[in-house]
Amino acid sequence: MPSSPVIVSLPIADRPTSHRFYSEALGLATLGEPAADGIPEPLQFTVNDGLRLMLVPSGGFGWVIGDHEVADRGRSECVLGLSAESPAEVQRIVEQARSAGARVVTPPATQPWGYAGTFADPDGHLWMVTAQ
């Protein structure tokens, strides 16, 4: 198994919108040198030492997936998860994401598996924040 970080790639509609959202909502830092638009290309964020998030414009995403269809906005194929230390941190992260433009899908609340809230980024990708 390679020791390099896993890269999760998501299709996006607009680089500046996604760059701003992930910087503000989750406080993620980008990798690489800025391109002409001031945003690194490829647009990658460090989530932690073992995980990077790459945001790829929809057209470029098609080069990778070929004839496989991407789920339409509002239809999810996966939910990305973030761990929080406490219910208060779940609430803070979800509110920070909402303030940055996320749509809160499931408000933070006690669930059978812990305390969780879910939000959708500007492209409809779901993020669930959970505290055990």
mmCIF file with all atom_site columns, N, CA and C in Angstrom, residues 50-94:
data_model
loop_
_atom_site.group_PDB
_atom_site.id
_atom_site.type_symbol
_atom_site.label_atom_id
_atom_site.label_alt_id
_atom_site.label_comp_id
_atom_site.label_asym_id
_atom_site.label_entity_id
_atom_site.label_seq_id
_atom_site.pdbx_PDB_ins_code
_atom_site.Cartn_x
_atom_site.Cartn_y
_atom_site.Cartn_z
_atom_site.occupancy
_atom_site.B_iso_or_equiv
_atom_site.pdbx_formal_charge
_atom_site.auth_seq_id
_atom_site.auth_comp_id
_atom_site.auth_asym_id
_atom_site.auth_atom_id
_atom_site.pdbx_PDB_model_num
ATOM 1   N N  . GLY A 1 50 ? -2.939  12.289 5.698   1.00 0.00 ? 50 GLY A N  1
ATOM 2   C CA . GLY A 1 50 ? -3.226  11.158 4.819   1.00 0.00 ? 50 GLY A CA 1
ATOM 3   C C  . GLY A 1 50 ? -4.284  11.414 3.771   1.00 0.00 ? 50 GLY A C  1
ATOM 4   N N  . LEU A 1 51 ? -4.838  12.634 3.724   1.00 0.00 ? 51 LEU A N  1
ATOM 5   C CA . LEU A 1 51 ? -5.958  12.885 2.814   1.00 0.00 ? 51 LEU A CA 1
ATOM 6   C C  . LEU A 1 51 ? -5.876  14.269 2.191   1.00 0.00 ? 51 LEU A C  1
ATOM 7   N N  . ARG A 1 52 ? -6.078  14.292 0.887   1.00 0.00 ? 52 ARG A N  1
ATOM 8   C CA . ARG A 1 52 ? -6.202  15.556 0.146   1.00 0.00 ? 52 ARG A CA 1
ATOM 9   C C  . ARG A 1 52 ? -7.545  15.560 -0.577  1.00 0.00 ? 52 ARG A C  1
ATOM 10  N N  . LEU A 1 53 ? -8.052  16.752 -0.785  1.00 0.00 ? 53 LEU A N  1
ATOM 11  C CA . LEU A 1 53 ? -9.291  16.954 -1.529  1.00 0.00 ? 53 LEU A CA 1
ATOM 12  C C  . LEU A 1 53 ? -8.930  17.704 -2.798  1.00 0.00 ? 53 LEU A C  1
ATOM 13  N N  . MET A 1 54 ? -9.240  17.127 -3.964  1.00 0.00 ? 54 MET A N  1
ATOM 14  C CA . MET A 1 54 ? -8.999  17.789 -5.241  1.00 0.00 ? 54 MET A CA 1
ATOM 15  C C  . MET A 1 54 ? -10.347 18.154 -5.848  1.00 0.00 ? 54 MET A C  1
ATOM 16  N N  . LEU A 1 55 ? -10.501 19.416 -6.222  1.00 0.00 ? 55 LEU A N  1
ATOM 17  C CA . LEU A 1 55 ? -11.742 19.894 -6.820  1.00 0.00 ? 55 LEU A CA 1
ATOM 18  C C  . LEU A 1 55 ? -11.478 20.156 -8.288  1.00 0.00 ? 55 LEU A C  1
ATOM 19  N N  . VAL A 1 56 ? -12.215 19.442 -9.135  1.00 0.00 ? 56 VAL A N  1
ATOM 20  C CA . VAL A 1 56 ? -11.961 19.439 -10.570 1.00 0.00 ? 56 VAL A CA 1
ATOM 21  C C  . VAL A 1 56 ? -13.167 20.001 -11.314 1.00 0.00 ? 56 VAL A C  1
ATOM 22  N N  . PRO A 1 57 ? -12.968 21.028 -12.161 1.00 0.00 ? 57 PRO A N  1
ATOM 23  C CA . PRO A 1 57 ? -14.097 21.512 -12.963 1.00 0.00 ? 57 PRO A CA 1
ATOM 24  C C  . PRO A 1 57 ? -14.751 20.351 -13.717 1.00 0.00 ? 57 PRO A C  1
ATOM 25  N N  . SER A 1 58 ? -16.064 20.415 -13.829 1.00 0.00 ? 58 SER A N  1
ATOM 26  C CA . SER A 1 58 ? -16.837 19.316 -14.414 1.00 0.00 ? 58 SER A CA 1
ATOM 27  C C  . SER A 1 58 ? -16.281 18.809 -15.733 1.00 0.00 ? 58 SER A C  1
ATOM 28  N N  . GLY A 1 59 ? -15.858 19.715 -16.624 1.00 0.00 ? 59 GLY A N  1
ATOM 29  C CA . GLY A 1 59 ? -15.309 19.287 -17.910 1.00 0.00 ? 59 GLY A CA 1
ATOM 30  C C  . GLY A 1 59 ? -14.069 18.437 -17.746 1.00 0.00 ? 59 GLY A C  1
ATOM 31  N N  . GLY A 1 60 ? -13.161 18.850 -16.877 1.00 0.00 ? 60 GLY A N  1
ATOM 32  C CA . GLY A 1 60 ? -11.946 18.092 -16.621 1.00 0.00 ? 60 GLY A CA 1
ATOM 33  C C  . GLY A 1 60 ? -12.221 16.786 -15.912 1.00 0.00 ? 60 GLY A C  1
ATOM 34  N N  . PHE A 1 61 ? -13.244 16.773 -15.088 1.00 0.00 ? 61 PHE A N  1
ATOM 35  C CA . PHE A 1 61 ? -13.609 15.552 -14.381 1.00 0.00 ? 61 PHE A CA 1
ATOM 36  C C  . PHE A 1 61 ? -14.008 14.479 -15.397 1.00 0.00 ? 61 PHE A C  1
ATOM 37  N N  . GLY A 1 62 ? -14.644 14.899 -16.484 1.00 0.00 ? 62 GLY A N  1
ATOM 38  C CA . GLY A 1 62 ? -15.059 13.970 -17.531 1.00 0.00 ? 62 GLY A CA 1
ATOM 39  C C  . GLY A 1 62 ? -13.885 13.271 -18.198 1.00 0.00 ? 62 GLY A C  1
ATOM 40  N N  . TRP A 1 63 ? -12.729 13.911 -18.247 1.00 0.00 ? 63 TRP A N  1
ATOM 41  C CA . TRP A 1 63 ? -11.548 13.269 -18.835 1.00 0.00 ? 63 TRP A CA 1
ATOM 42  C C  . TRP A 1 63 ? -11.156 12.033 -18.042 1.00 0.00 ? 63 TRP A C  1
ATOM 43  N N  . VAL A 1 64 ? -11.389 12.068 -16.743 1.00 0.00 ? 64 VAL A N  1
ATOM 44  C CA . VAL A 1 64 ? -11.005 10.967 -15.874 1.00 0.00 ? 64 VAL A CA 1
ATOM 45  C C  . VAL A 1 64 ? -12.040 9.848  -15.883 1.00 0.00 ? 64 VAL A C  1
ATOM 46  N N  . ILE A 1 65 ? -13.308 10.202 -15.824 1.00 0.00 ? 65 ILE A N  1
ATOM 47  C CA . ILE A 1 65 ? -14.345 9.177  -15.645 1.00 0.00 ? 65 ILE A CA 1
ATOM 48  C C  . ILE A 1 65 ? -14.906 8.636  -16.955 1.00 0.00 ? 65 ILE A C  1
ATOM 49  N N  . GLY A 1 66 ? -14.513 9.216  -18.079 1.00 0.00 ? 66 GLY A N  1
ATOM 50  C CA . GLY A 1 66 ? -14.977 8.707  -19.370 1.00 0.00 ? 66 GLY A CA 1
ATOM 51  C C  . GLY A 1 66 ? -16.484 8.774  -19.498 1.00 0.00 ? 66 GLY A C  1
ATOM 52  N N  . ASP A 1 67 ? -17.103 7.650  -19.854 1.00 0.00 ? 67 ASP A N  1
ATOM 53  C CA . ASP A 1 67 ? -18.552 7.643  -20.072 1.00 0.00 ? 67 ASP A CA 1
ATOM 54  C C  . ASP A 1 67 ? -19.348 7.317  -18.808 1.00 0.00 ? 67 ASP A C  1
ATOM 55  N N  . HIS A 1 68 ? -18.662 7.185  -17.672 1.00 0.00 ? 68 HIS A N  1
ATOM 56  C CA . HIS A 1 68 ? -19.357 6.964  -16.399 1.00 0.00 ? 68 HIS A CA 1
ATOM 57  C C  . HIS A 1 68 ? -20.037 8.276  -16.005 1.00 0.00 ? 68 HIS A C  1
ATOM 58  N N  . GLU A 1 69 ? -21.291 8.237  -15.633 1.00 0.00 ? 69 GLU A N  1
ATOM 59  C CA . GLU A 1 69 ? -22.015 9.463  -15.304 1.00 0.00 ? 69 GLU A CA 1
ATOM 60  C C  . GLU A 1 69 ? -21.816 9.883  -13.856 1.00 0.00 ? 69 GLU A C  1
ATOM 61  N N  . VAL A 1 70 ? -21.699 11.164 -13.656 1.00 0.00 ? 70 VAL A N  1
ATOM 62  C CA . VAL A 1 70 ? -21.621 11.743 -12.319 1.00 0.00 ? 70 VAL A CA 1
ATOM 63  C C  . VAL A 1 70 ? -23.052 11.972 -11.840 1.00 0.00 ? 70 VAL A C  1
ATOM 64  N N  . ALA A 1 71 ? -23.276 11.772 -10.560 1.00 0.00 ? 71 ALA A N  1
ATOM 65  C CA . ALA A 1 71 ? -24.611 12.013 -10.004 1.00 0.00 ? 71 ALA A CA 1
ATOM 66  C C  . ALA A 1 71 ? -25.010 13.467 -10.220 1.00 0.00 ? 71 ALA A C  1
ATOM 67  N N  . ASP A 1 72 ? -26.258 13.683 -10.602 1.00 0.00 ? 72 ASP A N  1
ATOM 68  C CA . ASP A 1 72 ? -26.773 15.039 -10.747 1.00 0.00 ? 72 ASP A CA 1
ATOM 69  C C  . ASP A 1 72 ? -26.766 15.739 -9.401  1.00 0.00 ? 72 ASP A C  1
ATOM 70  N N  . ARG A 1 73 ? -26.690 17.068 -9.430  1.00 0.00 ? 73 ARG A N  1
ATOM 71  C CA . ARG A 1 73 ? -26.760 17.845 -8.195  1.00 0.00 ? 73 ARG A CA 1
ATOM 72  C C  . ARG A 1 73 ? -28.030 17.436 -7.448  1.00 0.00 ? 73 ARG A C  1
ATOM 73  N N  . GLY A 1 74 ? -27.898 17.208 -6.166  1.00 0.00 ? 74 GLY A N  1
ATOM 74  C CA . GLY A 1 74 ? -29.037 16.781 -5.357  1.00 0.00 ? 74 GLY A CA 1
ATOM 75  C C  . GLY A 1 74 ? -29.143 15.273 -5.226  1.00 0.00 ? 74 GLY A C  1
ATOM 76  N N  . ARG A 1 75 ? -28.338 14.529 -5.990  1.00 0.00 ? 75 ARG A N  1
ATOM 77  C CA . ARG A 1 75 ? -28.281 13.069 -5.874  1.00 0.00 ? 75 ARG A CA 1
ATOM 78  C C  . ARG A 1 75 ? -26.863 12.725 -5.451  1.00 0.00 ? 75 ARG A C  1
ATOM 79  N N  . SER A 1 76 ? -26.737 12.066 -4.324  1.00 0.00 ? 76 SER A N  1
ATOM 80  C CA . SER A 1 76 ? -25.413 11.826 -3.771  1.00 0.00 ? 76 SER A CA 1
ATOM 81  C C  . SER A 1 76 ? -24.993 10.381 -3.930  1.00 0.00 ? 76 SER A C  1
ATOM 82  N N  . GLU A 1 77 ? -23.723 10.211 -4.296  1.00 0.00 ? 77 GLU A N  1
ATOM 83  C CA . GLU A 1 77 ? -23.131 8.881  -4.385  1.00 0.00 ? 77 GLU A CA 1
ATOM 84  C C  . GLU A 1 77 ? -22.298 8.578  -3.153  1.00 0.00 ? 77 GLU A C  1
ATOM 85  N N  . CYS A 1 78 ? -21.940 9.608  -2.394  1.00 0.00 ? 78 CYS A N  1
ATOM 86  C CA . CYS A 1 78 ? -21.172 9.403  -1.170  1.00 0.00 ? 78 CYS A CA 1
ATOM 87  C C  . CYS A 1 78 ? -21.417 10.561 -0.221  1.00 0.00 ? 78 CYS A C  1
ATOM 88  N N  . VAL A 1 79 ? -21.065 10.334 1.031   1.00 0.00 ? 79 VAL A N  1
ATOM 89  C CA . VAL A 1 79 ? -21.093 11.375 2.048   1.00 0.00 ? 79 VAL A CA 1
ATOM 90  C C  . VAL A 1 79 ? -19.686 11.423 2.631   1.00 0.00 ? 79 VAL A C  1
ATOM 91  N N  . LEU A 1 80 ? -19.076 12.598 2.609   1.00 0.00 ? 80 LEU A N  1
ATOM 92  C CA . LEU A 1 80 ? -17.749 12.776 3.179   1.00 0.00 ? 80 LEU A CA 1
ATOM 93  C C  . LEU A 1 80 ? -17.913 13.063 4.661   1.00 0.00 ? 80 LEU A C  1
ATOM 94  N N  . GLY A 1 81 ? -17.105 12.440 5.494   1.00 0.00 ? 81 GLY A N  1
ATOM 95  C CA . GLY A 1 81 ? -17.265 12.586 6.931   1.00 0.00 ? 81 GLY A CA 1
ATOM 96  C C  . GLY A 1 81 ? -16.106 13.302 7.589   1.00 0.00 ? 81 GLY A C  1
ATOM 97  N N  . LEU A 1 82 ? -16.434 14.148 8.543   1.00 0.00 ? 82 LEU A N  1
ATOM 98  C CA . LEU A 1 82 ? -15.449 14.827 9.386   1.00 0.00 ? 82 LEU A CA 1
ATOM 99  C C  . LEU A 1 82 ? -15.753 14.478 10.834  1.00 0.00 ? 82 LEU A C  1
ATOM 100 N N  . SER A 1 83 ? -14.708 14.211 11.596  1.00 0.00 ? 83 SER A N  1
ATOM 101 C CA . SER A 1 83 ? -14.874 13.946 13.024  1.00 0.00 ? 83 SER A CA 1
ATOM 102 C C  . SER A 1 83 ? -14.673 15.235 13.801  1.00 0.00 ? 83 SER A C  1
ATOM 103 N N  . ALA A 1 84 ? -15.510 15.427 14.796  1.00 0.00 ? 84 ALA A N  1
ATOM 104 C CA . ALA A 1 84 ? -15.395 16.578 15.682  1.00 0.00 ? 84 ALA A CA 1
ATOM 105 C C  . ALA A 1 84 ? -15.187 16.060 17.099  1.00 0.00 ? 84 ALA A C  1
ATOM 106 N N  . GLU A 1 85 ? -14.639 16.914 17.954  1.00 0.00 ? 85 GLU A N  1
ATOM 107 C CA . GLU A 1 85 ? -14.340 16.501 19.324  1.00 0.00 ? 85 GLU A CA 1
ATOM 108 C C  . GLU A 1 85 ? -15.555 16.553 20.244  1.00 0.00 ? 85 GLU A C  1
ATOM 109 N N  . SER A 1 86 ? -16.559 17.356 19.866  1.00 0.00 ? 86 SER A N  1
ATOM 110 C CA . SER A 1 86 ? -17.707 17.535 20.765  1.00 0.00 ? 86 SER A CA 1
ATOM 111 C C  . SER A 1 86 ? -18.921 17.992 19.964  1.00 0.00 ? 86 SER A C  1
ATOM 112 N N  . PRO A 1 87 ? -20.113 17.878 20.567  1.00 0.00 ? 87 PRO A N  1
ATOM 113 C CA . PRO A 1 87 ? -21.295 18.427 19.901  1.00 0.00 ? 87 PRO A CA 1
ATOM 114 C C  . PRO A 1 87 ? -21.146 19.924 19.597  1.00 0.00 ? 87 PRO A C  1
ATOM 115 N N  . ALA A 1 88 ? -20.508 20.663 20.488  1.00 0.00 ? 88 ALA A N  1
ATOM 116 C CA . ALA A 1 88 ? -20.314 22.097 20.249  1.00 0.00 ? 88 ALA A CA 1
ATOM 117 C C  . ALA A 1 88 ? -19.450 22.330 19.015  1.00 0.00 ? 88 ALA A C  1
ATOM 118 N N  . GLU A 1 89 ? -18.444 21.479 18.809  1.00 0.00 ? 89 GLU A N  1
ATOM 119 C CA . GLU A 1 89 ? -17.600 21.628 17.615  1.00 0.00 ? 89 GLU A CA 1
ATOM 120 C C  . GLU A 1 89 ? -18.377 21.266 16.356  1.00 0.00 ? 89 GLU A C  1
ATOM 121 N N  . VAL A 1 90 ? -19.243 20.251 16.434  1.00 0.00 ? 90 VAL A N  1
ATOM 122 C CA . VAL A 1 90 ? -20.108 19.918 15.290  1.00 0.00 ? 90 VAL A CA 1
ATOM 123 C C  . VAL A 1 90 ? -20.926 21.140 14.922  1.00 0.00 ? 90 VAL A C  1
ATOM 124 N N  . GLN A 1 91 ? -21.557 21.749 15.907  1.00 0.00 ? 91 GLN A N  1
ATOM 125 C CA . GLN A 1 91 ? -22.385 22.932 15.659  1.00 0.00 ? 91 GLN A CA 1
ATOM 126 C C  . GLN A 1 91 ? -21.557 24.061 15.056  1.00 0.00 ? 91 GLN A C  1
ATOM 127 N N  . ARG A 1 92 ? -20.343 24.277 15.569  1.00 0.00 ? 92 ARG A N  1
ATOM 128 C CA . ARG A 1 92 ? -19.480 25.352 15.064  1.00 0.00 ? 92 ARG A CA 1
ATOM 129 C C  . ARG A 1 92 ? -19.097 25.118 13.611  1.00 0.00 ? 92 ARG A C  1
ATOM 130 N N  . ILE A 1 93 ? -18.709 23.885 13.279  1.00 0.00 ? 93 ILE A N  1
ATOM 131 C CA . ILE A 1 93 ? -18.288 23.578 11.906  1.00 0.00 ? 93 ILE A CA 1
ATOM 132 C C  . ILE A 1 93 ? -19.458 23.719 10.944  1.00 0.00 ? 93 ILE A C  1
ATOM 133 N N  . VAL A 1 94 ? -20.616 23.187 11.310  1.00 0.00 ? 94 VAL A N  1
ATOM 134 C CA . VAL A 1 94 ? -21.788 23.275 10.426  1.00 0.00 ? 94 VAL A CA 1
ATOM 135 C C  . VAL A 1 94 ? -22.200 24.738 10.245  1.00 0.00 ? 94 VAL A C  1
#
